[in-house]
Amino acid sequence: MNREKTEYVRPLPTPSPDSRPFWDAARRHELQLPRCRDCDQFFFYPRHLCPQCLGSNLEWQRVSGKGTVYSFTVVRRPPNKLFADVPYVLAIVELAEGPRLTTNIVGCAPEAVRCGAPVTVVFEDVTPEVTLVKFRPEP
Ligand SMILES: [Zn+2]
């Protein structure tokens, strides 16, 4: 397939030591979350201590990529010229494993998004080094 190459102009994530495994997994098209081995809880955002028990016995685990829309807004007025491609859906997705993450809902009309709707993860390779984690409605 001959795809048009366009330069990605939006800001890119800057992985920290705590979040680097998340972004590395995304490049492999895997959704991984930090999990506390002591209290058996997933959490997000990544950090070096468990937010439930303050334990440091953590690991990264692949998760289902399934969740539901917890909340969302349709952005119709660009916050700046880098986000001029409106409308788009800014959402909080609650993953099946519990944690919520801020993301975009893609693959449907913004008007079709509903709170509680089931969604599944998709990966958007925006540069050779960076893959973004987004969600689309379940078919
Ligand atoms: Zn814990």
Tab-separated table of C-alpha atoms and ligand atoms in Angstrom:
chain	number	residue	atom	x	y	z
A	1	MET	CA	0.000	0.000	0.000
A	2	ASN	CA	1.306	3.416	-0.915
A	3	ARG	CA	0.696	5.630	2.098
A	4	GLU	CA	1.217	9.350	2.064
A	5	LYS	CA	3.933	10.368	4.510
A	6	THR	CA	3.053	13.352	6.621
A	7	GLU	CA	5.109	14.760	9.433
A	8	TYR	CA	3.577	14.337	12.877
A	9	VAL	CA	3.327	17.827	14.377
A	10	ARG	CA	1.669	17.258	17.759
A	11	PRO	CA	3.721	17.071	20.943
A	12	LEU	CA	5.249	13.670	21.637
A	13	PRO	CA	5.532	11.927	25.007
A	14	THR	CA	8.813	12.143	26.885
A	15	PRO	CA	9.125	8.817	28.706
A	16	SER	CA	10.417	8.956	32.261
A	17	PRO	CA	12.217	6.045	33.943
A	18	ASP	CA	8.840	5.113	35.490
A	19	SER	CA	6.835	5.304	32.242
A	20	ARG	CA	9.437	3.945	29.784
A	21	PRO	CA	8.028	0.350	29.922
A	22	PHE	CA	4.570	1.653	28.932
A	23	TRP	CA	5.932	3.359	25.814
A	24	ASP	CA	8.238	0.461	24.930
A	25	ALA	CA	5.264	-1.924	25.104
A	26	ALA	CA	3.153	0.429	22.976
A	27	ARG	CA	5.822	0.317	20.261
A	28	ARG	CA	5.333	-3.474	20.227
A	29	HIS	CA	1.538	-2.868	20.069
A	30	GLU	CA	1.026	-4.214	23.568
A	31	LEU	CA	-0.794	-2.470	26.385
A	32	GLN	CA	1.067	-3.014	29.636
A	33	LEU	CA	0.349	-1.609	33.075
A	34	PRO	CA	2.313	-1.563	36.292
A	35	ARG	CA	1.057	-4.022	38.902
A	36	CYS	CA	1.886	-4.315	42.571
A	37	ARG	CA	2.922	-7.843	43.544
A	38	ASP	CA	2.247	-7.131	47.223
A	39	CYS	CA	-1.429	-6.109	46.956
A	40	ASP	CA	-2.168	-7.552	43.488
A	41	GLN	CA	-3.434	-4.233	42.073
A	42	PHE	CA	-2.874	-2.686	38.657
A	43	PHE	CA	-2.452	1.071	38.637
A	44	PHE	CA	-1.927	3.941	36.223
A	45	TYR	CA	-0.138	6.377	35.782
A	46	PRO	CA	3.217	4.644	36.216
A	47	ARG	CA	5.178	5.498	39.348
A	48	HIS	CA	7.813	3.840	41.471
A	49	LEU	CA	5.569	3.092	44.469
A	50	CYS	CA	2.177	1.384	44.560
A	51	PRO	CA	-0.542	4.017	45.197
A	52	GLN	CA	-2.561	1.456	47.231
A	53	CYS	CA	0.024	0.108	49.682
A	54	LEU	CA	3.144	2.193	48.924
A	55	GLY	CA	4.995	-1.023	48.134
A	56	SER	CA	7.856	-1.080	45.667
A	57	ASN	CA	7.497	-4.715	44.611
A	58	LEU	CA	6.188	-3.842	41.140
A	59	GLU	CA	6.071	-5.510	37.753
A	60	TRP	CA	4.720	-4.720	34.287
A	61	GLN	CA	2.004	-6.967	32.875
A	62	ARG	CA	0.225	-7.101	29.563
A	63	VAL	CA	-3.483	-6.327	29.949
A	64	SER	CA	-6.531	-7.040	27.794
A	65	GLY	CA	-6.823	-3.673	26.061
A	66	LYS	CA	-10.562	-3.786	26.771
A	67	GLY	CA	-12.424	-1.153	28.688
A	68	THR	CA	-15.318	1.276	28.716
A	69	VAL	CA	-15.621	5.004	28.198
A	70	TYR	CA	-15.659	6.526	31.687
A	71	SER	CA	-15.936	10.139	30.506
A	72	PHE	CA	-15.219	12.135	27.350
A	73	THR	CA	-15.454	15.474	25.625
A	74	VAL	CA	-15.514	16.380	21.954
A	75	VAL	CA	-12.865	18.996	21.204
A	76	ARG	CA	-14.218	21.287	18.485
A	77	ARG	CA	-12.064	24.375	19.070
A	78	PRO	CA	-8.337	23.680	18.726
A	79	PRO	CA	-6.406	24.546	21.908
A	80	ASN	CA	-3.547	25.620	19.623
A	81	LYS	CA	-2.474	25.266	16.011
A	82	LEU	CA	-0.845	21.868	16.659
A	83	PHE	CA	-4.269	20.397	17.427
A	84	ALA	CA	-6.059	21.997	14.478
A	85	ASP	CA	-7.473	18.688	13.235
A	86	VAL	CA	-10.839	18.940	15.011
A	87	PRO	CA	-13.202	17.541	16.058
A	88	TYR	CA	-11.573	14.805	18.136
A	89	VAL	CA	-12.586	12.910	21.260
A	90	LEU	CA	-10.591	13.304	24.457
A	91	ALA	CA	-11.651	10.547	26.832
A	92	ILE	CA	-10.966	8.732	30.059
A	93	VAL	CA	-11.170	4.986	29.510
A	94	GLU	CA	-11.647	2.632	32.430
A	95	LEU	CA	-9.760	-0.548	31.639
A	96	ALA	CA	-11.172	-3.987	32.438
A	97	GLU	CA	-8.300	-4.339	34.932
A	98	GLY	CA	-9.446	-1.214	36.791
A	99	PRO	CA	-7.132	1.718	36.081
A	100	ARG	CA	-8.318	4.687	34.030
A	101	LEU	CA	-6.235	6.413	31.403
A	102	THR	CA	-6.628	9.580	29.378
A	103	THR	CA	-6.695	8.885	25.660
A	104	ASN	CA	-8.511	9.508	22.391
A	105	ILE	CA	-11.470	7.600	20.955
A	106	VAL	CA	-10.932	7.043	17.227
A	107	GLY	CA	-12.585	5.082	14.458
A	108	CYS	CA	-16.065	6.531	14.869
A	109	ALA	CA	-17.917	9.814	14.602
A	110	PRO	CA	-17.407	11.892	17.766
A	111	GLU	CA	-21.194	12.063	18.122
A	112	ALA	CA	-21.315	8.257	18.434
A	113	VAL	CA	-19.227	8.118	21.640
A	114	ARG	CA	-21.169	7.309	24.827
A	115	CYS	CA	-20.177	6.902	28.452
A	116	GLY	CA	-20.129	3.215	29.318
A	117	ALA	CA	-19.548	2.155	25.701
A	118	PRO	CA	-17.152	-0.784	25.324
A	119	VAL	CA	-13.844	0.085	23.637
A	120	THR	CA	-10.679	-1.713	22.656
A	121	VAL	CA	-7.120	-0.476	22.363
A	122	VAL	CA	-5.546	0.568	19.059
A	123	PHE	CA	-1.966	1.628	18.474
A	124	GLU	CA	-0.990	4.589	16.330
A	125	ASP	CA	2.622	4.611	15.142
A	126	VAL	CA	3.143	8.359	14.812
A	127	THR	CA	6.935	8.311	14.402
A	128	PRO	CA	9.450	5.474	14.084
A	129	GLU	CA	10.134	5.855	17.831
A	130	VAL	CA	6.710	6.693	19.251
A	131	THR	CA	3.433	4.777	19.273
A	132	LEU	CA	0.365	6.328	20.868
A	133	VAL	CA	-2.292	4.339	22.719
A	134	LYS	CA	-5.859	5.103	21.650
A	135	PHE	CA	-9.196	3.301	21.753
A	136	ARG	CA	-11.979	2.531	19.289
A	137	PRO	CA	-15.522	1.324	19.871
A	138	GLU	CA	-16.029	-2.422	20.044
A	139	PRO	CA	-17.695	-3.615	16.841
B	1	ZN	ZN	0.397	-2.429	46.452
